[in-house]
Amino acid sequence: MFDFFRKHTWLLQVILGFVVLAFVGGGVYQGYGSFMGDVATTVAKVDGHKITRNEWEQAQREQMDRIRRQMPNVDPKLFDTPEMKRQSLDAVIRERVLLAAADKLNLRITDARLQHLFATDPQFAFLRNPDGSVNKEALAAQGMSSEMFAQRLRQDFSLRQVLQGVTGTVFAPLSATNAALDAMFQQREVQIQRFATQDAIAKVAPTDAEIEKFYKDPANAAQFQAPESEAVEYVVLDLDALKKGITVSDQDLQDYYKANIKRYTVPEERRASHILIKVDANASAADREKAKAKAEGLLAELKKNPGAFADLARKFSDDPGSAEKGGDLDFFGRGGLAAKPLEDAAFALKPGEISGLVKSDFGYHIVKLTAVRGGETRSFDSVRPEIEREVTTQLAQKRFADAAVAFTNMVYEQPDSLKPVADKFNLELRTAQNVQRVAPPGATGALANPKFLDALFGADAIRNKRNTEAIEIAPNTMVSGRVVKYEAAHQLPLADVKAKIRERLVTLQAAAQARKLGAARLAELRAAPATVMPDAAITVSRAQPHDLPPVLLDAILKAPTTTLPAYVGVDLGDQGYAVVKIDKVLGRDPATADASRAQAEYAQAWGNAEAQAYYTALKRRFDVEISPGALPAASASGPASN
């Protein structure tokens, strides 16, 4: 209950970035040179102090690193959007606003207070060593040193104090809580009679005149607009293109194979069993001799009956992990065992052989080698295709930087055609029709890249039909294009949309018929309240909506119930109309019976709302300004998320 009001905990903010939201991922920073411009450019101001693009990008890079450490397989493209960039800038602004407020309010935290909070707060237990000191390894996993953590923690506590005076003083009286929760979780027993649009479709038939009127209505014009589109040609310079011009000699491939022979050799692994007679390395000489004598006795018995190894291991071995399995250690490679003498003995035996006594820090071992696998080297012929791919890729990567410079210069210096650059680099001159400003869902490749599409729809590209600048759309991938034909947005002919309009008018007219029938039924019921409704009664609440449309559920729970039964009519839009009879007002849903918890959560939700209002006021007080053009157009006018 009220889970949707809950925010991320401040501890999560401390560990995962403290202030910068986890919305940006790997790949956002790449390519900012062309999109962002000068890194020293001011992107925002707080209380007269600048936030530079460099500072903003640094915050994003730090967060990228944290995201990658926690989710190595995260797709960077998920975060490289105008909305996510706006979120990250809002987070930096929020930090600066709260820091300014903390400074003005003289909110400081002493070293003693900081140490006490760290030492006593259970949420930091995983960061504390047994002696109460900071676990540097745990911090390193978060990409922080102890000094960085202390600074971050001090800052975070200072920032928390800014809003804590608001969130920590909210009190929700039980009467206010009950009123809010009643509105949210009150149950009502109702009967619903629906008048569906679908049932009235057969009764309507839009005329050609009605269709033409709908088409010409200015309010409907947007429905019949064909978006602007282009026919384009473009070239892509990537590693695959450069590989086509690379030939590697057989000798070079042989040399690469020999230099990397270990990569093509399957590591040898051995499977062994052992019997351990345990004796501590610091044990007395007498204890060591006693353990050795016991081990020698077992070895002598094994020499007489090697097949008894597993039984003797189960009975006498002091290694609890392997004894119950007859001493089996499974397969292991070099460095795979904690006892190196045991490992060396296993690698010195032949399958089926039993060693003499092997001494280690754990005691005395008797080792039996049971199997060997691996150790084979794949032949050159079997790995040649793989080597050829690797070598050509490496050579292409080395050549790409120079090729990218030449590609960039050429599309700029010869702006009226892409053929010269295509010929020079042996690139395919690709074409595409009906290209639009926004790529369709699921699109891939160059024409799914927003930066490239923005360039193709730039004023110069449209007006002069010149090559776009070379744009990096992915690592080791550059593209340039030119507009062959541009078609502005325009209204589609009536003939092309007539069927669509007819379908829409059928729905609208059938829905109107349903509303008319429903309104008439509502009037009948209000005139004769005792009239029996055809459908069975159900109990609804916001916690149990019974799949009712939100507009219908809202109308049911908002309807006055001073007199029962109460009737309400609800317009369901294209779905038709519903008439509702409210028979009973029941108590709160049993799922919300914990009043004390509900009161606390209501207070928390109210506190969060007041904190947000206070932060909004602080933004006005400290004159937050976002520089024009700092963000992509899609986000620049949107509201701040913080």
PDB file of N, CA, C and O in Angstrom, residues 15 80 100 180 185 204 222 339 346 351 357 360 366 375 378 403 440 450 465 467 474 477-478 486 509 513 544 563 611:
ATOM      1  N   ILE A  15      25.543   5.015  -2.113  1.00  0.00           N
ATOM      2  CA  ILE A  15      26.371   3.973  -2.702  1.00  0.00           C
ATOM      3  C   ILE A  15      26.384   4.049  -4.225  1.00  0.00           C
ATOM      4  O   ILE A  15      27.387   3.792  -4.857  1.00  0.00           O
ATOM      5  N   ASP A  80      21.258   6.506 -23.752  1.00  0.00           N
ATOM      6  CA  ASP A  80      21.698   7.602 -24.608  1.00  0.00           C
ATOM      7  C   ASP A  80      20.488   8.254 -25.274  1.00  0.00           C
ATOM      8  O   ASP A  80      20.287   8.160 -26.481  1.00  0.00           O
ATOM      9  N   ALA A 100      24.032  24.693  -1.999  1.00  0.00           N
ATOM     10  CA  ALA A 100      23.908  26.132  -1.754  1.00  0.00           C
ATOM     11  C   ALA A 100      23.046  26.389  -0.522  1.00  0.00           C
ATOM     12  O   ALA A 100      23.364  27.246   0.316  1.00  0.00           O
ATOM     13  N   ALA A 180      -8.158  10.437   3.617  1.00  0.00           N
ATOM     14  CA  ALA A 180      -7.399  10.123   2.407  1.00  0.00           C
ATOM     15  C   ALA A 180      -7.526   8.647   2.049  1.00  0.00           C
ATOM     16  O   ALA A 180      -7.716   8.284   0.884  1.00  0.00           O
ATOM     17  N   PHE A 185      -9.334   3.667  -0.633  1.00  0.00           N
ATOM     18  CA  PHE A 185      -9.579   2.239  -0.454  1.00  0.00           C
ATOM     19  C   PHE A 185     -11.008   1.886  -0.035  1.00  0.00           C
ATOM     20  O   PHE A 185     -11.280   0.734   0.290  1.00  0.00           O
ATOM     21  N   VAL A 204     -25.396   2.292 -37.837  1.00  0.00           N
ATOM     22  CA  VAL A 204     -24.895   3.556 -38.378  1.00  0.00           C
ATOM     23  C   VAL A 204     -24.251   3.330 -39.741  1.00  0.00           C
ATOM     24  O   VAL A 204     -23.723   2.252 -40.016  1.00  0.00           O
ATOM     25  N   ALA A 222      -4.747  17.247 -38.540  1.00  0.00           N
ATOM     26  CA  ALA A 222      -3.512  16.566 -38.141  1.00  0.00           C
ATOM     27  C   ALA A 222      -3.584  15.061 -38.368  1.00  0.00           C
ATOM     28  O   ALA A 222      -2.550  14.401 -38.534  1.00  0.00           O
ATOM     29  N   ALA A 339      46.487 -26.944  -1.977  1.00  0.00           N
ATOM     30  CA  ALA A 339      47.731 -27.617  -1.587  1.00  0.00           C
ATOM     31  C   ALA A 339      48.561 -27.876  -2.840  1.00  0.00           C
ATOM     32  O   ALA A 339      48.272 -28.793  -3.617  1.00  0.00           O
ATOM     33  N   ALA A 346      49.656 -34.900  -8.451  1.00  0.00           N
ATOM     34  CA  ALA A 346      48.638 -35.338  -9.412  1.00  0.00           C
ATOM     35  C   ALA A 346      49.124 -35.163 -10.847  1.00  0.00           C
ATOM     36  O   ALA A 346      48.865 -36.007 -11.716  1.00  0.00           O
ATOM     37  N   PRO A 351      47.331 -41.956 -15.310  1.00  0.00           N
ATOM     38  CA  PRO A 351      46.012 -42.427 -14.877  1.00  0.00           C
ATOM     39  C   PRO A 351      46.091 -43.812 -14.244  1.00  0.00           C
ATOM     40  O   PRO A 351      46.724 -44.733 -14.766  1.00  0.00           O
ATOM     41  N   LEU A 357      53.689 -41.001  -0.163  1.00  0.00           N
ATOM     42  CA  LEU A 357      53.182 -39.983   0.758  1.00  0.00           C
ATOM     43  C   LEU A 357      53.554 -38.596   0.246  1.00  0.00           C
ATOM     44  O   LEU A 357      54.693 -38.364  -0.176  1.00  0.00           O
ATOM     45  N   SER A 360      52.000 -31.782   2.872  1.00  0.00           N
ATOM     46  CA  SER A 360      51.598 -30.392   2.636  1.00  0.00           C
ATOM     47  C   SER A 360      51.326 -29.734   3.986  1.00  0.00           C
ATOM     48  O   SER A 360      51.459 -30.375   5.042  1.00  0.00           O
ATOM     49  N   ILE A 366      47.730 -39.194   0.244  1.00  0.00           N
ATOM     50  CA  ILE A 366      47.972 -40.272  -0.721  1.00  0.00           C
ATOM     51  C   ILE A 366      47.099 -39.935  -1.923  1.00  0.00           C
ATOM     52  O   ILE A 366      45.885 -39.735  -1.781  1.00  0.00           O
ATOM     53  N   GLY A 375      44.879 -30.376 -22.901  1.00  0.00           N
ATOM     54  CA  GLY A 375      46.289 -30.391 -23.247  1.00  0.00           C
ATOM     55  C   GLY A 375      46.538 -30.418 -24.743  1.00  0.00           C
ATOM     56  O   GLY A 375      47.679 -30.277 -25.188  1.00  0.00           O
ATOM     57  N   ARG A 378      45.076 -27.032 -30.908  1.00  0.00           N
ATOM     58  CA  ARG A 378      44.325 -27.021 -32.164  1.00  0.00           C
ATOM     59  C   ARG A 378      45.284 -26.742 -33.317  1.00  0.00           C
ATOM     60  O   ARG A 378      46.184 -25.906 -33.209  1.00  0.00           O
ATOM     61  N   ALA A 403      41.749   6.655 -41.709  1.00  0.00           N
ATOM     62  CA  ALA A 403      40.661   6.601 -42.689  1.00  0.00           C
ATOM     63  C   ALA A 403      39.525   7.544 -42.302  1.00  0.00           C
ATOM     64  O   ALA A 403      38.918   8.192 -43.160  1.00  0.00           O
ATOM     65  N   PRO A 440      11.446   4.613 -37.138  1.00  0.00           N
ATOM     66  CA  PRO A 440      10.342   3.781 -36.643  1.00  0.00           C
ATOM     67  C   PRO A 440      10.831   2.811 -35.583  1.00  0.00           C
ATOM     68  O   PRO A 440      12.019   2.490 -35.525  1.00  0.00           O
ATOM     69  N   PRO A 450      19.704   8.975 -34.190  1.00  0.00           N
ATOM     70  CA  PRO A 450      19.103  10.317 -34.119  1.00  0.00           C
ATOM     71  C   PRO A 450      20.027  11.425 -34.615  1.00  0.00           C
ATOM     72  O   PRO A 450      19.567  12.383 -35.250  1.00  0.00           O
ATOM     73  N   LYS A 465      21.161  20.282 -50.676  1.00  0.00           N
ATOM     74  CA  LYS A 465      21.409  18.881 -51.051  1.00  0.00           C
ATOM     75  C   LYS A 465      22.895  18.530 -50.958  1.00  0.00           C
ATOM     76  O   LYS A 465      23.438  17.785 -51.767  1.00  0.00           O
ATOM     77  N   ASN A 467      26.363  17.066 -48.830  1.00  0.00           N
ATOM     78  CA  ASN A 467      26.688  15.987 -47.898  1.00  0.00           C
ATOM     79  C   ASN A 467      26.590  16.490 -46.459  1.00  0.00           C
ATOM     80  O   ASN A 467      26.981  17.621 -46.166  1.00  0.00           O
ATOM     81  N   ALA A 474      28.713   5.031 -33.948  1.00  0.00           N
ATOM     82  CA  ALA A 474      29.078   3.903 -33.085  1.00  0.00           C
ATOM     83  C   ALA A 474      30.596   3.825 -33.092  1.00  0.00           C
ATOM     84  O   ALA A 474      31.245   4.448 -33.936  1.00  0.00           O
ATOM     85  N   THR A 477      32.698   3.551 -36.458  1.00  0.00           N
ATOM     86  CA  THR A 477      31.654   3.616 -37.486  1.00  0.00           C
ATOM     87  C   THR A 477      31.292   5.073 -37.750  1.00  0.00           C
ATOM     88  O   THR A 477      30.844   5.776 -36.846  1.00  0.00           O
ATOM     89  N   MET A 478      31.483   5.503 -39.002  1.00  0.00           N
ATOM     90  CA  MET A 478      31.144   6.867 -39.386  1.00  0.00           C
ATOM     91  C   MET A 478      30.234   6.825 -40.594  1.00  0.00           C
ATOM     92  O   MET A 478      30.287   5.893 -41.416  1.00  0.00           O
ATOM     93  N   TYR A 486      13.395  15.928 -51.116  1.00  0.00           N
ATOM     94  CA  TYR A 486      12.730  16.261 -49.859  1.00  0.00           C
ATOM     95  C   TYR A 486      11.267  16.556 -50.139  1.00  0.00           C
ATOM     96  O   TYR A 486      10.913  17.257 -51.095  1.00  0.00           O
ATOM     97  N   GLN A 509     -20.151   7.578 -34.371  1.00  0.00           N
ATOM     98  CA  GLN A 509     -21.612   7.582 -34.431  1.00  0.00           C
ATOM     99  C   GLN A 509     -22.207   6.457 -33.592  1.00  0.00           C
ATOM    100  O   GLN A 509     -23.239   6.638 -32.935  1.00  0.00           O
ATOM    101  N   GLN A 513     -24.694   6.745 -30.337  1.00  0.00           N
ATOM    102  CA  GLN A 513     -25.921   5.958 -30.152  1.00  0.00           C
ATOM    103  C   GLN A 513     -25.916   5.294 -28.762  1.00  0.00           C
ATOM    104  O   GLN A 513     -26.926   5.276 -28.050  1.00  0.00           O
ATOM    105  N   GLN A 544      -9.197  -3.155  -5.612  1.00  0.00           N
ATOM    106  CA  GLN A 544      -9.801  -4.252  -6.364  1.00  0.00           C
ATOM    107  C   GLN A 544     -10.683  -3.658  -7.460  1.00  0.00           C
ATOM    108  O   GLN A 544     -11.906  -3.573  -7.318  1.00  0.00           O
ATOM    109  N   THR A 563     -27.716   9.589  -0.516  1.00  0.00           N
ATOM    110  CA  THR A 563     -28.931   8.788  -0.641  1.00  0.00           C
ATOM    111  C   THR A 563     -28.615   7.565  -1.479  1.00  0.00           C
ATOM    112  O   THR A 563     -28.044   7.682  -2.571  1.00  0.00           O
ATOM    113  N   ALA A 611       8.591  18.143   0.650  1.00  0.00           N
ATOM    114  CA  ALA A 611      10.013  18.290   0.343  1.00  0.00           C
ATOM    115  C   ALA A 611      10.211  18.701  -1.103  1.00  0.00           C
ATOM    116  O   ALA A 611      11.063  19.544  -1.417  1.00  0.00           O
TER     117      ALA A 611
END
